[in-house]
Amino acid sequence: MVELTIDGVRTIALEGTTVLEAATEMGIIIPTLCYHPALSPYGACRVCIVEVVKGNRSSLEASCTLPVEDGQVILTNSEKVRKTRELIVELLLASCPNSKTLQDMAANMGINKVRFKIKDRGCILCGLCVRYCKEQMKSGGIGFIGRGTSRRVATAFDVTPEECRNCGGCEWICPVCERACTAGNLIDGVCGGCQNLIPVETCPVCTGCSESVGPQGHKVY
Amino acid sequence: MKQLRAAVELEELRARILSQRKPEKSCISICGGTGCHAYRCEDVAKAFKNEIKRQGLSKQVDLKVTGCHGFCERGPLVVIYPKKIFYQRVTPNDAPEIISETVLKGNIIDRLLYADPVSGKKVHFESDVPFYKGQQRFVFGSNGLIDPTNIEDYLAVGGYSALSKVLFEMQPVGVIEEIRKSGLRGRGGGGFPTAAKWESCRNAPSIDDIRYVICNADEGDPGAYMDRSLLEGNPHSVIEGMIIGAYAIGSHHGYVYVRHEYPLAVTNLSMALEQARAYGLLGEGILGSGFDFDIKISRGGGAFICGESTALMASLEGKIGEPRPKHIHTVVSGLNGKPSNLNNVETWANVPLIINRGANWYSQIGTEGSKGTKIFSLVGKINNTGLIEVPMGITLREIIYDIGGGVPNGKSFKAVQTGGPSGGCIPESLTDLPVDFDRLTEAGSMMGSGGMIVMDEDTCMVDIARYFIKFLTEESCGKCVPCREGLDRMLDILTDITEGKGKEEDIELLEELGDVIKEASLCALGGTAPNPVLSTIRYFRDEYEAHIRQKRCPAGVCKALITFTVDEEKCNGCRVCARECPEGAISGEKKEPHTIDQEKCIKCGLCRDSCKFEAIIVS
Amino acid sequence: MKSDCEKVAAIVIKYGGNHDSLISILQDIQSEYHFLPEDALRAVASQLDLPLIQVYGVATFFKAFSLKQRGEHMVSVCLGTACHVRRAPAVLDEVKRQLGIEPGETTEDMRFSLETVNCLGACALGPILVVDGKYHGQMSPGKIKKALRKGKRNPEG
């Protein structure tokens, strides 16, 4: 067991676990996109970054791949973390505005404008589908191809691979395919629909997100 | 060749080689480095070969094609031993005269000498050329003496004596201690202390006792080619360094990961490995010591990111070069999950030198935190382009003016970019900065692998920042969001600025993006990628502002912001530009000043190139 | 173009059928065919017992590989930093204009392929244009026509 401090609270965690797991255990919510408890951590989206304090210096690390260490001091919601996280989500919104998962996350963070040109790539390259296919279905028919901004999730030669069993898991786990934002008219790249605090009867853009709206109106995390 | 089976056999062989070589014998040494190759040095070598045969001099005169001598600007280079007469810009037609005049009679051919551009004085000997004078060529110096395809040349300059010393007189930990005392830091960019790395790898647990020693020769920085020149010109020094490192670490398997764009390096290295094996210097029971080590070559697939250790190792495993988080270091779990020690070419080549001459000698060169020498490729807007080896702590001024001969065409020096694409631009006001790992970092740049690109008043700093970000956007593996998306957005903003569409808040947004990319990216590529933008904003903010506010490119580079016009005073109406113009944008009567139709002009610059009277003005 | 199965098999065997050598194997195939034919990639995947997507992913990740057939003449423009500050972009623009293609493309008549490289390490000669392996140094937009002429000529004349 190792002892560490997260957001000022001392806690113990099993050696070999991650800071994200330790924080979750304590009830601290760190937003994540490319993380799934049933899949190997990947550290790509960087939304789960936390501040690791060492003396009077600190650095930002993705908590999903950061192993717990004795004496570690972690801040999950410092100003530096929030600012960085917000810009990352803003960048993602600009490249994939039609994901409800992302729009909700943006609303929760109070992001009300995307300052970048919208280039809808329809994918955030979180790799959940790739890892699901490989690790859970033992299939491995899909993967990343290309690099840089040309990187995308694909099958070889864009044909259905022999390994595919049509399980549909890749779509099920996808934060864009399964949970598409259907608000349609985004203003400055932001929908602000389901997750905003306006009561349901006056919500101006509420169109397609009924699934997360409870009887009292909008769900607030 | 009988394999050498003891230290004494190596020394006997060396003595035999030296006894057959007469120092007073004439030798024509032709630079066969990359630059000289592009100048067709092989034709020069062929001409010498034929001439030696024709005059029946093969017994009296040796001919040697060596690795890079460094002074690429003046290639093809030829040095005539034993006097070391230095000829530059040699053509095949010069060969007969050089042999009959210089080699046989000792006469100097004036037109082939290098003339000092400042004094106009002709220089006879290599060591008197200002380009070489300010250098200390310990690692790189043997290049001009060695035919890289002949191991005996390396043995003749004392090769493999450090290996023999280590194997028979030193314990592995003693070797690490010696390297620690020398203060050697990694030459690949990060500047991590080499001994600490070796020690961690040695001490890392490995169930089957497999450890890897890897040489990073995936030199991806555009404008840097010192690693290639070392591998091409003196491959045995790298091999010897790696064997010593392997002995210290306790490794028996080595890899050299080399860029596929470097075919000559691959050829020379393969040949060197074969010869080392044949002599018993590599393979099982090296020099009869009972220590086994062998090296495999792996060709990279062309990806800048593979300079990053985890990406390089993924690529060695046959996977895409995608980095992973380094919370567990590669010295503990690297290639195939085994402890793996990665150093770059130049670092390995420093090792035999340290063992031979001692850590005390080595640590006297350089500064407090950076010991030894460093090889830089001095390129761009500089008179003497080439590879230089200088002691750490030398100032930029000495490099640019004393060795480099300053900026050509009377232009003024603006900045020097160090550290490759993820480095930064250092302005003219900091030319007295001593060059070492820590000073460069403080100035917002870094050492990197040692590229030094000189820029003059005609270089637009916003365009340079855009150039590097474009490079990095294409070279980012695309795994993590800050690097992939952040750099792409930086590129958008910079492109807008260079096209005159910049907005007042763009500079702040670039800085904000830069900070996030630096802090939140997964690997060092993203962690340093914003440096070119941040450092140019820091030192050349006025140029950004001129682009944004006045829609003006002060250096006259950004196409959207410049216009081509004709200087009526200088134009004599020769019509050459009008014929060259692909868009038919230039009109005018013969022998009368012409005009350019701005609507039609595509700013290709063909008119400026074709005008013999400098009558095309770019503003 | 169909690749020769035996040739591919021989290359795989040369590397001991080891999947660590995937990149070297692809490089040898690329130098044999000047591109990576689909059936060759499929053959490599099955012989190395690797998922096809891994082979395909590697083939699309590294710049050395091309999945498209290349033209008769290879034209490369060096865009290294030293060449860049010596006006390589103007050289590239002019090459693009004369060939009518973007980097990574091949002309319709399959005569020219254009690519950019990041540094050839011959910075003293910059900007550099390479046509079929031959270096043309100190390039400017005005000198391009001459450098490309050899390939432009009809094979008959």
mmCIF file of C-alpha atoms in Angstrom, chain B residues 34-35 38-40 72-73 220-225 228 255 257 259-262 296-303 305-306 315-322 336 379-382 385 417 453-455 459 463-464 467-468 471 474-477 559 580 582-583 602 604-606 608-609, chain C residues 14-15 18-25 27-28 31 50 53-65 79-87 89-94 97-98 116-125 128 133-145:
data_model
loop_
_atom_site.group_PDB
_atom_site.id
_atom_site.type_symbol
_atom_site.label_atom_id
_atom_site.label_comp_id
_atom_site.label_asym_id
_atom_site.label_seq_id
_atom_site.Cartn_x
_atom_site.Cartn_y
_atom_site.Cartn_z
ATOM 1 C CA THR B 34 26.899 13.911 -47.949
ATOM 2 C CA GLY B 35 27.548 17.470 -49.049
ATOM 3 C CA ALA B 38 25.978 16.094 -53.857
ATOM 4 C CA TYR B 39 28.825 18.021 -55.499
ATOM 5 C CA ARG B 40 29.775 14.748 -57.278
ATOM 6 C CA CYS B 72 30.459 21.431 -46.815
ATOM 7 C CA GLU B 73 30.211 24.950 -48.201
ATOM 8 C CA GLY B 220 15.063 13.650 -37.791
ATOM 9 C CA ASP B 221 15.809 17.317 -37.159
ATOM 10 C CA PRO B 222 15.775 19.118 -40.468
ATOM 11 C CA GLY B 223 19.064 20.957 -40.832
ATOM 12 C CA ALA B 224 21.044 18.575 -38.626
ATOM 13 C CA TYR B 225 23.245 15.872 -40.087
ATOM 14 C CA ARG B 228 24.811 10.787 -40.207
ATOM 15 C CA TYR B 255 20.513 -2.183 -32.062
ATOM 16 C CA TYR B 257 18.048 2.459 -35.350
ATOM 17 C CA ARG B 259 16.947 6.666 -40.725
ATOM 18 C CA HIS B 260 16.075 5.055 -44.032
ATOM 19 C CA GLU B 261 17.009 8.316 -45.792
ATOM 20 C CA TYR B 262 20.627 7.557 -44.879
ATOM 21 C CA LYS B 296 21.756 -5.419 -35.406
ATOM 22 C CA ILE B 297 20.759 -2.599 -37.742
ATOM 23 C CA SER B 298 17.145 -1.545 -37.916
ATOM 24 C CA ARG B 299 16.067 0.969 -40.529
ATOM 25 C CA GLY B 300 13.502 3.541 -39.427
ATOM 26 C CA GLY B 301 10.435 4.163 -41.487
ATOM 27 C CA GLY B 302 10.680 7.922 -41.693
ATOM 28 C CA ALA B 303 9.008 9.476 -38.674
ATOM 29 C CA ILE B 305 8.535 10.989 -33.524
ATOM 30 C CA CYS B 306 10.739 7.871 -33.573
ATOM 31 C CA SER B 315 8.973 0.863 -33.949
ATOM 32 C CA LEU B 316 11.793 -1.629 -33.237
ATOM 33 C CA GLU B 317 9.065 -4.064 -32.197
ATOM 34 C CA GLY B 318 7.378 -3.654 -35.577
ATOM 35 C CA LYS B 319 4.611 -1.355 -34.346
ATOM 36 C CA ILE B 320 3.655 2.186 -35.216
ATOM 37 C CA GLY B 321 5.877 4.775 -33.565
ATOM 38 C CA GLU B 322 3.475 5.853 -30.883
ATOM 39 C CA ASN B 336 10.158 -6.007 -25.474
ATOM 40 C CA VAL B 379 23.486 26.020 -41.839
ATOM 41 C CA GLY B 380 21.091 28.571 -43.302
ATOM 42 C CA LYS B 381 22.109 32.144 -44.036
ATOM 43 C CA ILE B 382 25.758 31.660 -43.188
ATOM 44 C CA THR B 385 27.971 26.055 -44.016
ATOM 45 C CA GLN B 417 17.457 28.654 -34.381
ATOM 46 C CA ILE B 453 20.087 27.500 -38.475
ATOM 47 C CA VAL B 454 21.193 31.059 -39.036
ATOM 48 C CA MET B 455 18.609 33.597 -40.154
ATOM 49 C CA THR B 459 13.800 35.690 -42.777
ATOM 50 C CA ASP B 463 6.822 32.328 -41.315
ATOM 51 C CA ILE B 464 9.567 30.369 -39.520
ATOM 52 C CA TYR B 467 7.135 26.346 -40.868
ATOM 53 C CA PHE B 468 8.091 24.491 -37.684
ATOM 54 C CA PHE B 471 6.434 20.253 -39.713
ATOM 55 C CA GLU B 474 2.706 16.412 -39.849
ATOM 56 C CA GLU B 475 5.145 14.578 -37.612
ATOM 57 C CA SER B 476 2.938 14.359 -34.509
ATOM 58 C CA CYS B 477 1.831 10.761 -34.095
ATOM 59 C CA LYS B 559 3.207 35.952 -50.149
ATOM 60 C CA GLU B 580 9.340 34.056 -67.939
ATOM 61 C CA PRO B 582 3.777 32.114 -66.321
ATOM 62 C CA GLU B 583 0.661 34.257 -65.957
ATOM 63 C CA ILE B 602 0.891 34.902 -58.492
ATOM 64 C CA CYS B 604 6.099 33.028 -57.892
ATOM 65 C CA GLY B 605 9.281 35.092 -58.036
ATOM 66 C CA LEU B 606 10.326 33.927 -61.506
ATOM 67 C CA ARG B 608 12.998 38.393 -59.784
ATOM 68 C CA ASP B 609 15.130 35.341 -60.546
ATOM 69 C CA LYS C 14 15.097 -13.331 -45.017
ATOM 70 C CA TYR C 15 14.080 -11.708 -41.738
ATOM 71 C CA ASN C 18 10.057 -12.355 -37.125
ATOM 72 C CA HIS C 19 7.372 -9.732 -36.619
ATOM 73 C CA ASP C 20 9.901 -7.378 -34.995
ATOM 74 C CA SER C 21 11.212 -6.949 -38.510
ATOM 75 C CA LEU C 22 7.903 -5.745 -39.960
ATOM 76 C CA ILE C 23 9.259 -2.308 -40.886
ATOM 77 C CA SER C 24 12.369 -3.747 -42.553
ATOM 78 C CA ILE C 25 10.209 -6.236 -44.463
ATOM 79 C CA GLN C 27 10.972 -1.442 -46.703
ATOM 80 C CA ASP C 28 12.311 -4.270 -48.815
ATOM 81 C CA SER C 31 12.163 -0.980 -52.756
ATOM 82 C CA LEU C 50 -0.151 -10.385 -37.460
ATOM 83 C CA ILE C 53 -4.699 -3.738 -39.426
ATOM 84 C CA GLN C 54 -1.316 -3.675 -37.680
ATOM 85 C CA VAL C 55 0.507 -4.104 -40.969
ATOM 86 C CA TYR C 56 -1.779 -1.541 -42.606
ATOM 87 C CA GLY C 57 -1.359 0.853 -39.678
ATOM 88 C CA VAL C 58 2.439 0.688 -39.924
ATOM 89 C CA ALA C 59 2.285 1.080 -43.715
ATOM 90 C CA THR C 60 0.239 4.274 -43.348
ATOM 91 C CA PHE C 61 2.119 5.673 -40.341
ATOM 92 C CA PHE C 62 5.617 5.909 -41.773
ATOM 93 C CA LYS C 63 6.482 8.365 -44.467
ATOM 94 C CA ALA C 64 8.786 5.953 -46.256
ATOM 95 C CA PHE C 65 5.847 3.880 -47.447
ATOM 96 C CA LEU C 79 11.958 21.400 -47.067
ATOM 97 C CA GLY C 80 14.568 21.207 -44.332
ATOM 98 C CA THR C 81 15.003 24.343 -42.274
ATOM 99 C CA ALA C 82 18.152 25.449 -44.061
ATOM 100 C CA CYS C 83 16.425 25.055 -47.422
ATOM 101 C CA HIS C 84 13.321 26.767 -46.081
ATOM 102 C CA VAL C 85 15.166 29.937 -45.113
ATOM 103 C CA ARG C 86 16.769 29.893 -48.548
ATOM 104 C CA ARG C 87 13.334 30.052 -50.223
ATOM 105 C CA PRO C 89 8.747 27.113 -50.502
ATOM 106 C CA ALA C 90 8.984 29.200 -53.687
ATOM 107 C CA VAL C 91 10.775 26.274 -55.341
ATOM 108 C CA LEU C 92 8.074 23.858 -54.227
ATOM 109 C CA ASP C 93 5.292 26.175 -55.430
ATOM 110 C CA GLU C 94 6.896 26.358 -58.835
ATOM 111 C CA ARG C 97 2.691 24.559 -60.715
ATOM 112 C CA GLN C 98 4.767 22.992 -63.459
ATOM 113 C CA THR C 116 8.761 16.674 -49.987
ATOM 114 C CA VAL C 117 11.560 15.552 -47.689
ATOM 115 C CA ASN C 118 12.501 17.017 -44.355
ATOM 116 C CA CYS C 119 16.256 17.191 -44.742
ATOM 117 C CA LEU C 120 18.751 15.608 -47.045
ATOM 118 C CA GLY C 121 21.705 16.750 -44.974
ATOM 119 C CA ALA C 122 23.270 18.639 -47.852
ATOM 120 C CA CYS C 123 22.334 22.002 -46.401
ATOM 121 C CA ALA C 124 25.233 23.847 -48.043
ATOM 122 C CA LEU C 125 23.548 23.295 -51.403
ATOM 123 C CA ILE C 128 17.725 21.269 -53.171
ATOM 124 C CA GLY C 133 18.200 10.628 -57.175
ATOM 125 C CA LYS C 134 20.197 13.400 -58.823
ATOM 126 C CA TYR C 135 20.770 16.451 -56.619
ATOM 127 C CA HIS C 136 20.160 19.882 -58.081
ATOM 128 C CA GLY C 137 21.522 22.426 -55.613
ATOM 129 C CA GLN C 138 21.044 26.178 -55.182
ATOM 130 C CA MET C 139 17.621 25.955 -56.815
ATOM 131 C CA SER C 140 15.410 28.890 -57.598
ATOM 132 C CA PRO C 141 12.023 28.977 -59.312
ATOM 133 C CA GLY C 142 13.751 29.961 -62.536
ATOM 134 C CA LYS C 143 15.965 26.859 -62.686
ATOM 135 C CA ILE C 144 13.239 24.273 -62.278
ATOM 136 C CA LYS C 145 12.204 23.903 -65.864
#
